XYZ file of C-alpha atoms in Angstrom:
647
model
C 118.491 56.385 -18.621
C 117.291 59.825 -19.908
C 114.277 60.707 -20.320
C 112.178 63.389 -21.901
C 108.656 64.690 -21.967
C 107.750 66.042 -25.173
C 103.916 68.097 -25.544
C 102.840 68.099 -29.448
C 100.691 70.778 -30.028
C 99.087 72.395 -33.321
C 95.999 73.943 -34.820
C 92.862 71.442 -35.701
C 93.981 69.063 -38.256
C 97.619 70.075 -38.664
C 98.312 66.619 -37.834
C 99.197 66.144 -34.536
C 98.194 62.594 -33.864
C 99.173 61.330 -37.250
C 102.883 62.595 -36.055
C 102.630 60.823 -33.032
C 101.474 57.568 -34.755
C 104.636 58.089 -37.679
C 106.949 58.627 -34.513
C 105.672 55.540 -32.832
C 105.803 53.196 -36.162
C 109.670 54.411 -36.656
C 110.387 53.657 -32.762
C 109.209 50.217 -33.545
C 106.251 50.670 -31.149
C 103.561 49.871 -33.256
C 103.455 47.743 -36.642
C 101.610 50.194 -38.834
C 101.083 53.556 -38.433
C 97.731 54.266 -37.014
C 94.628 56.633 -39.539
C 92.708 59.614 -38.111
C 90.619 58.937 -40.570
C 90.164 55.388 -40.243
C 89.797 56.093 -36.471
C 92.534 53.381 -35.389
C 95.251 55.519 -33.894
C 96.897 54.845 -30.880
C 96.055 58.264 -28.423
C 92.834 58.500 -29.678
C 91.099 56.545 -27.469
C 87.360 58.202 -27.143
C 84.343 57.310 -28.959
C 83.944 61.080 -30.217
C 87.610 61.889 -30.799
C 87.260 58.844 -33.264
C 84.003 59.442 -34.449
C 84.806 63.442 -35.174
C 88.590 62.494 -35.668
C 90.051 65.639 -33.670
C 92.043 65.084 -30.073
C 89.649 66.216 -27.088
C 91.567 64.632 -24.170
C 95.470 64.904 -23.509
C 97.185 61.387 -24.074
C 100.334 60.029 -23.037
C 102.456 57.352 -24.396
C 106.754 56.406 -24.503
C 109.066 55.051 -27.286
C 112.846 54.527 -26.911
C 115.143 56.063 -29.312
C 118.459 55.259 -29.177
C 119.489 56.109 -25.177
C 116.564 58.494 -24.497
C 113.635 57.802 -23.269
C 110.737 59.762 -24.570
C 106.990 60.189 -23.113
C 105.307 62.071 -25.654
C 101.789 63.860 -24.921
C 99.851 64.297 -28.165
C 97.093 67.198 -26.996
C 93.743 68.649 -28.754
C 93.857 71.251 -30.704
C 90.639 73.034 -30.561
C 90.645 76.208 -28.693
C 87.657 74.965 -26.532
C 89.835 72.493 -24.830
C 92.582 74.556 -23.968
C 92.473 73.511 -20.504
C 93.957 69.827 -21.266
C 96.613 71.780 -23.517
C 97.639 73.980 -20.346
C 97.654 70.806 -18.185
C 100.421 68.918 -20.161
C 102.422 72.731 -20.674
C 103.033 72.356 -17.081
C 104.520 69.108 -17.097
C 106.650 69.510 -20.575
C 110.712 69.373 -21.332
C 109.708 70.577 -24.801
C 107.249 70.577 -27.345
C 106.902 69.900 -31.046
C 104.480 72.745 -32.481
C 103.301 71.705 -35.802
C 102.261 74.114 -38.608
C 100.451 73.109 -41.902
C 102.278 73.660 -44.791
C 98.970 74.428 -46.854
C 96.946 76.508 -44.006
C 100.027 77.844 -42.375
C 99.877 79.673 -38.707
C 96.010 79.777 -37.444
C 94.569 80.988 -34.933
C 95.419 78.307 -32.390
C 98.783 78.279 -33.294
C 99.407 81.477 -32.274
C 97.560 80.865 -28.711
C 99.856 77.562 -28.286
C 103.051 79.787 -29.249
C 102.293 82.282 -26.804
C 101.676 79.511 -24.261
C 104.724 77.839 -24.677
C 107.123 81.093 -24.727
C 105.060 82.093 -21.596
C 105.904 79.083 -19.555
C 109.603 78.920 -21.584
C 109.171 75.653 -23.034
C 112.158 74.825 -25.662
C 109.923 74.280 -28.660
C 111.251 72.919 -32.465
C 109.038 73.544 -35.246
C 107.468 71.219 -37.447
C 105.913 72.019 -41.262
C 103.466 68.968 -42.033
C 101.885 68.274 -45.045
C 104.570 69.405 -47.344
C 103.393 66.440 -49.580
C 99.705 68.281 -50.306
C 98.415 70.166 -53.309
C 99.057 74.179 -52.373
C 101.449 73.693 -50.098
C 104.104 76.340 -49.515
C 106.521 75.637 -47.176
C 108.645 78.723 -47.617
C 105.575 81.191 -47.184
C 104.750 79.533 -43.622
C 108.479 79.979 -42.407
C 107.806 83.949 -43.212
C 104.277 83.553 -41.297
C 105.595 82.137 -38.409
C 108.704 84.276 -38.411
C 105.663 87.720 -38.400
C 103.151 86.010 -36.576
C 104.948 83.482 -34.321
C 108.522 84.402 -33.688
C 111.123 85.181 -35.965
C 114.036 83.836 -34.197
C 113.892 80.307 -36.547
C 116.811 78.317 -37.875
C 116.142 75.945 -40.880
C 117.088 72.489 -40.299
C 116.175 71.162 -43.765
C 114.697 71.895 -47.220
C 112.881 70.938 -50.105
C 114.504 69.616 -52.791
C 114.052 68.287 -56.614
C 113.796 64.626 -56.041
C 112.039 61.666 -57.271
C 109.020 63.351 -55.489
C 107.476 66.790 -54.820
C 108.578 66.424 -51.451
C 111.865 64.862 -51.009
C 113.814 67.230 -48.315
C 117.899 67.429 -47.300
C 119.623 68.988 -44.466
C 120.511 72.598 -44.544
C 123.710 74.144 -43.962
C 123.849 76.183 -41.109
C 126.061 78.786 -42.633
C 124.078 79.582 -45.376
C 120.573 78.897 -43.881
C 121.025 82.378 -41.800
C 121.833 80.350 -38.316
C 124.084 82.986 -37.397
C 121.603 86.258 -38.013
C 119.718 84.348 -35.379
C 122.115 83.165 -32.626
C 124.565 86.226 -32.668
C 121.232 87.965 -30.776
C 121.921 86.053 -27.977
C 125.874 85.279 -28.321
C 128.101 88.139 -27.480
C 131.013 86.438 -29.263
C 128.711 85.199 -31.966
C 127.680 88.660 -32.506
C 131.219 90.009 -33.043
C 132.222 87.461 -35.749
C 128.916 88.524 -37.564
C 130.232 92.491 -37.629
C 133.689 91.449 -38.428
C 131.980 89.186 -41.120
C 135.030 86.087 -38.958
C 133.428 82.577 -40.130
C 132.302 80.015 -37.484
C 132.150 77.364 -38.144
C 129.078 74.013 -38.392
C 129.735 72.757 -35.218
C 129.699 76.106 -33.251
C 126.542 77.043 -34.631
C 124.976 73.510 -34.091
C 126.308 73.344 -30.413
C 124.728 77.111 -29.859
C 121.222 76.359 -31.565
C 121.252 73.180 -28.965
C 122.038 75.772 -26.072
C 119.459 78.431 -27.174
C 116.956 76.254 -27.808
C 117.106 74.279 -24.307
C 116.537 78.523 -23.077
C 113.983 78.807 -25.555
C 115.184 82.224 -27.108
C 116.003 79.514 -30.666
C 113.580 77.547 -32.285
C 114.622 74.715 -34.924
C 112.665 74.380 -37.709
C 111.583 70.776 -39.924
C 109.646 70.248 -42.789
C 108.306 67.027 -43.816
C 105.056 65.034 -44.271
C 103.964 62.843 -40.761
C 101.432 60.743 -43.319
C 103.994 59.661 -46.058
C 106.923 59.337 -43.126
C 109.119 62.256 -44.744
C 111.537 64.622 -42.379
C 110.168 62.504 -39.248
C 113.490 60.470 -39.045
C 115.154 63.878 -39.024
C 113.002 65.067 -36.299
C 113.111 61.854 -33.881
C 117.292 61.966 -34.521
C 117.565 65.319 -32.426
C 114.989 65.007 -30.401
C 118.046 64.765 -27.410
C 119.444 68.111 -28.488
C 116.721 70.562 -28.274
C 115.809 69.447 -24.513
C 116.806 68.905 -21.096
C 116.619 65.848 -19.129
C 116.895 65.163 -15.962
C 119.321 63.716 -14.275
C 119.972 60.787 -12.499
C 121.126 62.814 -9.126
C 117.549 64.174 -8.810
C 115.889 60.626 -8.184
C 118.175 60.599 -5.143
C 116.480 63.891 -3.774
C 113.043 63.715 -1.700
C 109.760 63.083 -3.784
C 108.458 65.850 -6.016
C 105.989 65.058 -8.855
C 102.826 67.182 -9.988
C 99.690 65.526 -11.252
C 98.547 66.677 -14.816
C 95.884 64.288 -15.590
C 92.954 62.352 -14.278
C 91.101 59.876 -15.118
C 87.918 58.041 -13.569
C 87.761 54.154 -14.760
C 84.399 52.662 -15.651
C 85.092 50.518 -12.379
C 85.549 53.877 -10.108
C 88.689 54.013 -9.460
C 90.620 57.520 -10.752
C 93.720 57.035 -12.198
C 96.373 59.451 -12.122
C 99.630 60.666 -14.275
C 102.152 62.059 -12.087
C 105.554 63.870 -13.793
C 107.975 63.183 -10.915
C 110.571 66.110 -10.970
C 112.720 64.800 -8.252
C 113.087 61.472 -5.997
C 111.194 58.435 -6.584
C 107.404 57.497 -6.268
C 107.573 53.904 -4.752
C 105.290 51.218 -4.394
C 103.654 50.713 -1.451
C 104.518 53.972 0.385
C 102.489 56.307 1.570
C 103.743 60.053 0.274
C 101.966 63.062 1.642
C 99.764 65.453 -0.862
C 99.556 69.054 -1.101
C 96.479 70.781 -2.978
C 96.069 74.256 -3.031
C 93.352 75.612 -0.365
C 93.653 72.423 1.278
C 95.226 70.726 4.134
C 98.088 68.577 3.321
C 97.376 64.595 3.470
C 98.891 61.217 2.808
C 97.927 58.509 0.091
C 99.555 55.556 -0.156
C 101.088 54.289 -3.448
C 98.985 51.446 -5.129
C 99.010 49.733 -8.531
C 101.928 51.730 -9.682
C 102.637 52.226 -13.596
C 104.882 53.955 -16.341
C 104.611 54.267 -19.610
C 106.964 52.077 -21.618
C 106.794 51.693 -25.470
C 103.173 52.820 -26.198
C 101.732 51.279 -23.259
C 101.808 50.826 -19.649
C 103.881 48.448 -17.702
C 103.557 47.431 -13.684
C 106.441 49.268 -11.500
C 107.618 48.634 -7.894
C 109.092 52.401 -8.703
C 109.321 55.366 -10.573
C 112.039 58.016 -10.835
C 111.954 61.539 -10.972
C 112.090 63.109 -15.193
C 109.230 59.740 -15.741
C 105.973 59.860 -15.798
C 103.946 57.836 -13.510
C 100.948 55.872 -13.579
C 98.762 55.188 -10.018
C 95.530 54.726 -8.933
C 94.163 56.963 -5.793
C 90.538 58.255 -5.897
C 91.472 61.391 -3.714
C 93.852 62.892 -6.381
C 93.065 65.957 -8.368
C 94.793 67.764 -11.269
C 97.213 69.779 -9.725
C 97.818 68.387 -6.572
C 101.598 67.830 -5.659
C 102.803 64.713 -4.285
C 106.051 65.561 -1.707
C 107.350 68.780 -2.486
C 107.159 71.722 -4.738
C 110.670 72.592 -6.412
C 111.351 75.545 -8.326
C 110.746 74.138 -11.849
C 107.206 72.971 -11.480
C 105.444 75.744 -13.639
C 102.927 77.434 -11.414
C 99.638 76.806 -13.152
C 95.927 78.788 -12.066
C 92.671 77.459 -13.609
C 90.701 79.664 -15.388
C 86.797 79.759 -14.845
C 84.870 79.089 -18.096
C 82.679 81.759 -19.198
C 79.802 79.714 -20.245
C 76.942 77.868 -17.897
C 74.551 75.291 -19.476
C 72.324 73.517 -17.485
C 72.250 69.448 -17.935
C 68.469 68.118 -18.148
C 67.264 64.251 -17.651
C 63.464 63.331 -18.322
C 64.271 60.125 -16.311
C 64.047 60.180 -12.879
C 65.731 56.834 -12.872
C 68.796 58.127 -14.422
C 69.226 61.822 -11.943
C 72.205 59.786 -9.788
C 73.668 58.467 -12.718
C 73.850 61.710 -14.363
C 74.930 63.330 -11.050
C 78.234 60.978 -11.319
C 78.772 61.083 -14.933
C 78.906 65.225 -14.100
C 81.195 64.681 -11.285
C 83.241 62.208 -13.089
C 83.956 64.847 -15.946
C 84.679 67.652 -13.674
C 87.471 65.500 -11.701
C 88.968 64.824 -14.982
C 89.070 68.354 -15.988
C 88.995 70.968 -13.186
C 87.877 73.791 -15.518
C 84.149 72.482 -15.875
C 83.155 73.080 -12.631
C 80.280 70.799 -11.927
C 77.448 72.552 -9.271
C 74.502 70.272 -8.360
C 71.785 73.074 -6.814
C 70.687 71.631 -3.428
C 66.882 73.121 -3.382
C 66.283 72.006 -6.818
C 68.955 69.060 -7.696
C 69.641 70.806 -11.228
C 72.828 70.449 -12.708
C 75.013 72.749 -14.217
C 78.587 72.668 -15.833
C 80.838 75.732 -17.269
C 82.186 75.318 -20.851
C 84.464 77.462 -22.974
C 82.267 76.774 -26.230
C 79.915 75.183 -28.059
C 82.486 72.291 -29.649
C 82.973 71.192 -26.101
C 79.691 71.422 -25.278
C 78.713 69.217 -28.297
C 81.761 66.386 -27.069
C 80.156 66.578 -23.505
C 76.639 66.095 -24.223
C 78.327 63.303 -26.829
C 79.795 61.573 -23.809
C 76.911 61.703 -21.976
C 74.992 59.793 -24.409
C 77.097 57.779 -25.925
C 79.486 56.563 -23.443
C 77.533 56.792 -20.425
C 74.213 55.920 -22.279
C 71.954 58.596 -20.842
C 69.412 60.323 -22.262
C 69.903 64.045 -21.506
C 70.248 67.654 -22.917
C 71.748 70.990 -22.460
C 70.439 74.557 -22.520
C 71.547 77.142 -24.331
C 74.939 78.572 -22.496
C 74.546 81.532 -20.216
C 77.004 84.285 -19.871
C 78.250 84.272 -16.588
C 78.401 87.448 -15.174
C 80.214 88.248 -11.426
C 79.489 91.014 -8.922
C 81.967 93.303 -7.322
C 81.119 95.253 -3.907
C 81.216 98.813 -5.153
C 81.756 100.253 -1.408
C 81.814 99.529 2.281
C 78.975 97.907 4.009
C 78.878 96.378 7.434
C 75.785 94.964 9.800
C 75.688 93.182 13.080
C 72.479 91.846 15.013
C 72.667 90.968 18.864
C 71.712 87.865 20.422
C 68.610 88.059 22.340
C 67.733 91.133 20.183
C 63.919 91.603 19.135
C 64.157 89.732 15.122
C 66.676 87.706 16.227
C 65.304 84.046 16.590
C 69.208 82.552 16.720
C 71.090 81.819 19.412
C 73.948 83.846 18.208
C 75.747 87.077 17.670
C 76.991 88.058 14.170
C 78.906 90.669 12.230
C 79.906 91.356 9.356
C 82.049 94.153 7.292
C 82.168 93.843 3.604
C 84.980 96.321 1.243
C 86.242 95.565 -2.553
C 89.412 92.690 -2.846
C 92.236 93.204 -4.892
C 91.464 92.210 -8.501
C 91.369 88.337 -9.012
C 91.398 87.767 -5.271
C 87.654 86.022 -5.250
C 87.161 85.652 -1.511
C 88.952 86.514 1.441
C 87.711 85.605 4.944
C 89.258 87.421 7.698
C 88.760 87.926 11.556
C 88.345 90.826 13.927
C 86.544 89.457 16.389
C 88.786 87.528 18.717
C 89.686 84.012 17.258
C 88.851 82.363 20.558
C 85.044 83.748 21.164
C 83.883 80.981 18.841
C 84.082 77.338 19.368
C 85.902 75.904 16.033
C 82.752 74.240 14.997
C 80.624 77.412 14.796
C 83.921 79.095 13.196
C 83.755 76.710 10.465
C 79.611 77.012 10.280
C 79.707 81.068 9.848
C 83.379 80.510 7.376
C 81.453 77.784 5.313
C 78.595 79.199 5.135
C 79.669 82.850 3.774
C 80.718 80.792 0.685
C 77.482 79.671 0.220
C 75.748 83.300 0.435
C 78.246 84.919 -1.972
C 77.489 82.559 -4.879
C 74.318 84.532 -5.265
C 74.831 88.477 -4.746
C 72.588 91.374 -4.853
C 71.969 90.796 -8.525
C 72.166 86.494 -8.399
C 75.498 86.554 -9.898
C 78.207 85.307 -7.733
C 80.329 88.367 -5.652
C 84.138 88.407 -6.221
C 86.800 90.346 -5.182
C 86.015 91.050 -2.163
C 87.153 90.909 1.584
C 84.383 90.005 4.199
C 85.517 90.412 8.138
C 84.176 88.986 10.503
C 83.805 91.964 13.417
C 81.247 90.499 15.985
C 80.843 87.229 17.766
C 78.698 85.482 20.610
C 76.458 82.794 22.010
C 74.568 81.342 24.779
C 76.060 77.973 26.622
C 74.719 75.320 26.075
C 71.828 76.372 23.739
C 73.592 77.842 20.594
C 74.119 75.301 17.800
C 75.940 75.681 14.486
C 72.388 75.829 13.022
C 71.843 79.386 14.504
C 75.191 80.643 12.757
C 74.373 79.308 9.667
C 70.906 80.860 10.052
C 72.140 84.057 10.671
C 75.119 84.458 8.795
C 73.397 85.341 5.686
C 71.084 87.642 7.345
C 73.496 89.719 8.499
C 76.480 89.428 5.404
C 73.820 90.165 2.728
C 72.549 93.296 4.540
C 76.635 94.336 5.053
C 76.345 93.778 1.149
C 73.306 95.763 0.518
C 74.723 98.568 2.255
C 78.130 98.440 0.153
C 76.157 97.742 -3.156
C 77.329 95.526 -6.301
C 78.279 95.953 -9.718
C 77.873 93.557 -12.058
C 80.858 92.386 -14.649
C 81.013 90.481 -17.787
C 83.772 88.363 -19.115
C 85.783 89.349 -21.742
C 87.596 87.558 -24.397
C 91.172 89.360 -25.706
C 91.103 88.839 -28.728
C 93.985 89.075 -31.844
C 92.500 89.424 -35.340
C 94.942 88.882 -38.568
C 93.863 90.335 -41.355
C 94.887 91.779 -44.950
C 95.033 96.016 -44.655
C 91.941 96.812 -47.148
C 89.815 94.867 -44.402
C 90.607 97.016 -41.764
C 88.187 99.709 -41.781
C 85.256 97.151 -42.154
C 86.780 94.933 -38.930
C 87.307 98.079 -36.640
C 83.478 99.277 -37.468
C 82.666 95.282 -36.729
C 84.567 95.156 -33.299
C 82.948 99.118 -32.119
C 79.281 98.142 -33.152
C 79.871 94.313 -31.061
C 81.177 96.790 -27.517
C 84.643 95.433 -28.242
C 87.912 97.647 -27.598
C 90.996 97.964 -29.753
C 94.487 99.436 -29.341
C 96.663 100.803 -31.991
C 96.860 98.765 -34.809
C 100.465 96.898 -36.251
C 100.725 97.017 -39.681
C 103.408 94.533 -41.537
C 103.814 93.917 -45.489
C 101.492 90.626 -44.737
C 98.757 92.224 -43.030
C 97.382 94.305 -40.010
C 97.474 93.013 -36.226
C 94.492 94.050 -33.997
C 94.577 93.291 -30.464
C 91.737 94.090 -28.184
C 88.781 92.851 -25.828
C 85.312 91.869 -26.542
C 82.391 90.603 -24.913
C 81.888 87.146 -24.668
C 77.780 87.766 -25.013
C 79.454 89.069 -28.763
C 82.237 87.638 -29.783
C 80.489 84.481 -31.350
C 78.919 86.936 -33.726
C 82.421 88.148 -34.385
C 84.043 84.873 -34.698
C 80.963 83.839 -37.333
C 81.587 86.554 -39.257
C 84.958 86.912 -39.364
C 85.360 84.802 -43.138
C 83.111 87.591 -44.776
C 84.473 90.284 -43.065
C 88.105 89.552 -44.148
C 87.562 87.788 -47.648
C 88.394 84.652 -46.299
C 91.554 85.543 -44.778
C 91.486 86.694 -41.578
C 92.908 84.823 -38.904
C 90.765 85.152 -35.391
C 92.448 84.568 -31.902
C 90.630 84.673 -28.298
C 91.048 83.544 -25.502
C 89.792 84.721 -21.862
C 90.445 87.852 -21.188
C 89.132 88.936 -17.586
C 85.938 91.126 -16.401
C 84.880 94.846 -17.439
C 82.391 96.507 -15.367
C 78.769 96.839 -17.440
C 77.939 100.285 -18.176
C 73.972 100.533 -18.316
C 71.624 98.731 -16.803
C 73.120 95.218 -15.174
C 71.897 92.030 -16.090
C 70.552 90.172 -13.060
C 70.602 86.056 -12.464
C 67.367 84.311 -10.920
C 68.053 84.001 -7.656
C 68.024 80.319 -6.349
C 68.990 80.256 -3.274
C 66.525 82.098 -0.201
C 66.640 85.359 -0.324
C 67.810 86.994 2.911
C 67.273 90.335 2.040
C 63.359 89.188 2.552
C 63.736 88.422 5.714
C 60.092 87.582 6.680
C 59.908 84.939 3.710
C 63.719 83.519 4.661
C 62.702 83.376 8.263
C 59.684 81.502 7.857
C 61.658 78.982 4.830
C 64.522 78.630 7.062
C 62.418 77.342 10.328
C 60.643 75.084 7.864
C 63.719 73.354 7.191
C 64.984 73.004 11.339
C-alpha cells in the first residue's frame, strides 16, 4: 500500500486543525467534523491548546483515501514553537501550507515557506476562509507569488454560484501553467517562444513532476469550515508527493524519531518515520544518537496509526509511521541506519532562560520531573537543575511558550509554581591563547595529579572541542573521563558567568602517583588549571541575535529604519516592489520585543514582522556579566578551602 506523510503548516488561526478535522470527516474517520472553538477536535489533545484553541504540540493521525495511505501531522503555528514545526519538516513527503484568504501571507508563513523550500519539501498551497467577510482570494495569490514564491499554478477558482464561495477547476492553459513550468522544462520552454500548444495532460503530468522536486507549487482555494475545495485537495493528494516503495521495506531498518512523548504512567512513547526496512515486534534494533555511543532497544508495544487512531502491530514498514514505547529514546535518535534522505536536522538553543520557582518543598521532585519530562519531549528547552542550589531553569523562545509551560505546570501537573522574568542568554568566546599547567607534588598543589591545559578560539558554531596532546595512554580511562567530564562542567560558567563557546581546549600535560591519585584529584584540579589557561586567553561576551524580515508599505520606511538603528539592529539594502518594501537584517534579542510591540504603530497596521534566531554578535561596550554559581576557581584560596569541604 502507499503511503504518505503529509506536515500542515500555517500562520496562527489560518486554520490548520479545522483542515485536518474537514479531511478526516470526508475520509470517513470521524462522524462530525471536530470545532476549535468548541475545543472538541481530534489533534488537539492538551488542556491549553483547547483552552487557548491554537496547536502547541505536533500531532499525528492516518485516513485512507482511495489506495494511499496518508499520516497527516497537523503542527502549531506560533513562531514560539517552531521547534515541533522543524521536528515533523524532517520527517515530511509534503506539506499543505495554508494561507488565509482574509489576512493573507503573515509573518509565520513566510518562516514555514522558507523552511520547507530549505529542506525541499513538495508543498501545495491552500487559501482557507474564502467563505469570510473581506476575503480576497486573488490578492493573496499576488502576496504569496512577492512574498512567498511566485512559481504557483491555479488549480481552481471562484465562481458565481448559489454562494459567495462556490469554486471550479481551472484550466491549465489559460490559468498561466505554462509561464510557470517552461522555467524548468527545456521543451516546455520552446513551445512557449514558438507560442506550439501543449496540451492538459502535458501540463498536468509536468506540475505532478515539478512539484514532487519542489521547484512547482499547486495552488487551492476553498473554505476547511464549510467543507468547500477540500474534496479537490484530498483527490490529488497522490500527485504532488512521493511514496515509498514497497522494495525499501525489504532493505535493513532505517527510521528517525520526530516525537516524544512521556505518559502519565512513565513510560515515553515514541513516533518513528521508518524510511527503509521494517521495525518488528519483539526485536531488538540498535540506536544511534548524535554524541553518543550506539546501543540496542528492543521493540515493545508496537503501534501505527490507522484511521485517526492507533492500532497494535507485530510490524511496521518503512514510508509508515510507527508507534513504540522505549524510555531511552530521544528526538532525533536513529533507529538502524542513516540513508541519504533523512533531512539532517541541528537544534537550535533558545535564547531565553527563566528560572522555575516552587514555595513547596513537598513538590521540588515533582517539579524536577515535570521539567525533565518537558525537555525529553522537546529537546530545545533544555532543562538544567543547578547542583549547589537545586534551582531550576528552562530556555524558551518567547513569552507565549512560556505562558503554555507554566500552564502545564499548573494545570496538568497540578503544581503550584512560577517563572522569572526571561534572561538573555549571553555566551563567551576566548578572544586569544591561554595555557597553564601545575605539577604534582608542587607547593599549592594539594591533588594527586598533574594537569594542563591550552585554550585557542573554535571555528564558529563548534561549542566545545576536547582534544589530546598529552599521550592517550598516561591516564587511566577513568581519570580521562574525570578531567573530559569535568571541563564541561567549568565552561558553563566563563570569565564573565556566561557559558564559553567556540572554543578548542587541549589537553597538554598529564600525571599521577600509584596508588594514591583518585579521580577526585582531577576533578579538583581541572578547573584550577583550565580557568587560569582561560584567564590568560581572555573572553568576550556575545549576544543572540534575531534576523529579522520586516514587510511594510514604502511611506513607513524612513520611520522603521530610524526604529531598527535606535534598537542596535542592522539592515541591508532595502527591496522595494509595487506592494511594499522588504527589510532584512539582525537585531538584538534584549530589543527586538520592543520592535515586535511596536511594529502595528510603526507601519499603520500593516507591516508584517518576521524573526527568527539569527546567531551571536560580539558586544561592543562594556559586557554584561552572569552571577557566577558555580566555585570560583580563579579564587583559589576560597575554592580550595569549598572544595576540601566537600571530600
Amino acid at each position: 500500500m502507499k503511503t504518505i506523510n503529509i506536515g500542515v503548516l500555517a500562520h496562527v488561526d489560518a486554520g490548520k486543525t479545522t483542515l485536518t478535522e474537514q479531511m478526516l470527516y470526508q475520509a470517513g474517520v470521524i462522524k462530525e467534523a471536530g470545532s476549535v472553538d468548541k475545543g472538541n477536535t481530534t489533534t488537539d489533545t492538551l488542556a491549553i491548546e483547547r483552552e487557548r484553541g491554537i496547536t502547541v504540540k505536533a500531532a499525528a493521525v492516518s485516513f485512507f483515501w482511495n489506495d494511499v495511505k496518508v499520516n497527516i501531522i497537523d503542527t502549531p503555528g506560533h513562531a514560539d514553537f517552531i521547534s515541533e514545526v522543524e521536528h515533523a519538516l524532517t520527517i515530511l513527503d509534503g506539506a499543505i501550507l495554508i494561507v488565509s484568504a482574509v489576512e493573507g501571507v503573515q509573518a509565520q508563513t513566510r518562516v514555514l515557506m522558507q523552511s520547507l523550500k530549505a529542506y525541499r519539501i513538495p508543498t501545495v498551497f491552500f487559501i482557507n476562509k474564502i467563505d469570510r467577510v473581506g476575503a480576497d482570494y486573488k490578492r493573496v495569490i499576488k502576496q504569496i507569488k512577492w512574498l512567498l514564491d511566485d512559481h504557483i499554478c491555479p488549480m481552481c477558482e471562484q465562481t458565481q454560484g448559489d454562494t459567495a464561495y462556490s469554486i471550479k477547476a481551472t484550466c491549465p492553459q489559460t490559468a498561466g501553467w505554462l509561464d510557470v513550468l517552461a522555467l524548468h522544462n527545456d521543451e516546455l520552454l520552446a513551445a512557449y517562444v514558438e507560442n506550439e500548444p501543449v496540451s492538459e495532460m502535458e501540463l498536468r503530468k509536468e506540475l505532478s513532476q515539478q512539484t514532487k522536486k519542489a521547484v512547482a507549487y499547486p495552488l487551492f482555494i476553498g473554505s476547511a469550515a464549510k467543507g468547500v475545495g477540500v474534496s479537490a485537495l484530498l483527490h490529488s493528494l497522490s500527485h504532488w508527493f512521493s511514496h515509498t516503495t514497497e522494495e525499501a521495506s525489504e532493505r535493513d531498518l532505517s527510521g528517525i524519531v520526530f516525537k516524544v512523548t512521556e505518559l502519565p504512567n512513565g513510560e515515553r512513547e515514541a513516533l518513528v518515520r521508518l524510511y527503509e526496512g521494517r521495525l518488528v515486534a519483539r526485536k531488538m534494533v540498535s540506536v544511534i544518537r548524535a554524541d553518543h555511543p550506539s546501543f540496542s532497544v528492543k521493540v515493545k508495544h508496537l503501534q501505527q496509526l490507522e484511521n485517526g487512531g492507533r492500532t497494535g502491530a507485530s510490524a511496521v514498514s518503512a514510508g509508515d509511521v510507527a508507534v513504540l514505547r522505549e524510555k531511552s529514546l530521544q528526538v532525533g535518535d536513529i533507529l538502524g541506519k542513516r540513508v541519504p534522505q533523512m533531512k539532517r536536522f541541528a537544534f537550535k538553543k533558545p535564547p531565553l532562560q527563566v528560572q522555575v520557582h516552587t514555595d513547596r518543598k513537598e513538590e521540588a521532585i515533582a517539579l524536577h520531573r515535570a521539567l525533565a519530562r518537558l525537555a525529553a519531549e522537546d529537546p530545545f528547552l533544555q532543562y538544567t537543575q543547578d547542583a549547589a542550589t537545586g534551582d531550576h531553569f528552562i530556555r524558551i523562545f518567547g513569552h507565549v511558550q512560556q505562558e503554555v509551560l507554566l500552564s502545564a505546570l499548573k494545570n496538568e501537573q497540578g503544581l503550584s509554581v512560577s517563572m522569572s522574568e526571561p534572561l538573555v542568554v549571553c555566551i563567551e568566546k576566548p578572544s586569544g591563547v591561554g595555557a597553564a599547567v601545575e605539577w604534582i607534588g608542587e607547593k599549592g598543589n594539594p591533588f594527586y595529579a598533574t594537569l594542563g591545559f591550552r585554550v585557542e578560539p573554535g571555528p564558529e558554531g563548534s561549542g566545545l572541542s576536547y582534544q589530546l596532546e598529552a599521550e592517550l595512554g598516561s591516564l587511566p580511562p577513568a581519570f580521562q573521563r574525570a578531567v573530559r567530564d569535568t571541563c564541561r562542567v567549568v565552561l558553563q560558567e566563563g570569565l564573565k558567568g556566561w557559558a564559553v563557546e567556540d572554543i578548542i581546549v587541549t589537553l597538554t600535560h598529564t600525571g599521577y602517583w600509584s596508588p594514591v591519585s583518585t579521580a577526585r584529584d582531577f576533578r579538583g584540579l581541572a578547573p584550577l588549571v583550565l580557568m587560569e589557561a582561560l584567564r590568560q586567553a581572555g573572553t568576550s561576551v556575545y549576544e543572540p541575535l534575531e534576523r529579522i524580515e520586516v514587510i511594510v508599505p514604502e511611506r513607513f520606511l524612513s520611520t522603521l529604519l530610524s526604529r531598527i538603528v535606535q534598537l542596535g539592529g542592522n539592515v541591508l539594502e532595502p527591496a522595494f516592489h509595487q506592494a511594499g518594501v522588504l527589510i532584512k537584517g539582525t537585531i538584538p534579542v534584549r530589543t527586538a520585543t520592543r520592535l515586535k510591540s511596536s511594529i502595528h504603530a510603526l507601519s499603520g497596521g500593516e507591516g508584517i514582522l518576521i524573526s527568527k534566531p539569527g546567531g551571536y554578535e560580539r558586544v561592543a561596550g562594556k559586557a554584561p556579566t552572569k552571577e557566577r554559581r558555580q566555585l570560583n576557581p580563579l579564587e583559589r584560596t576560597n575554592y580550595l578551602m569549598r572544595f576540601s569541604h566537600t571530600m
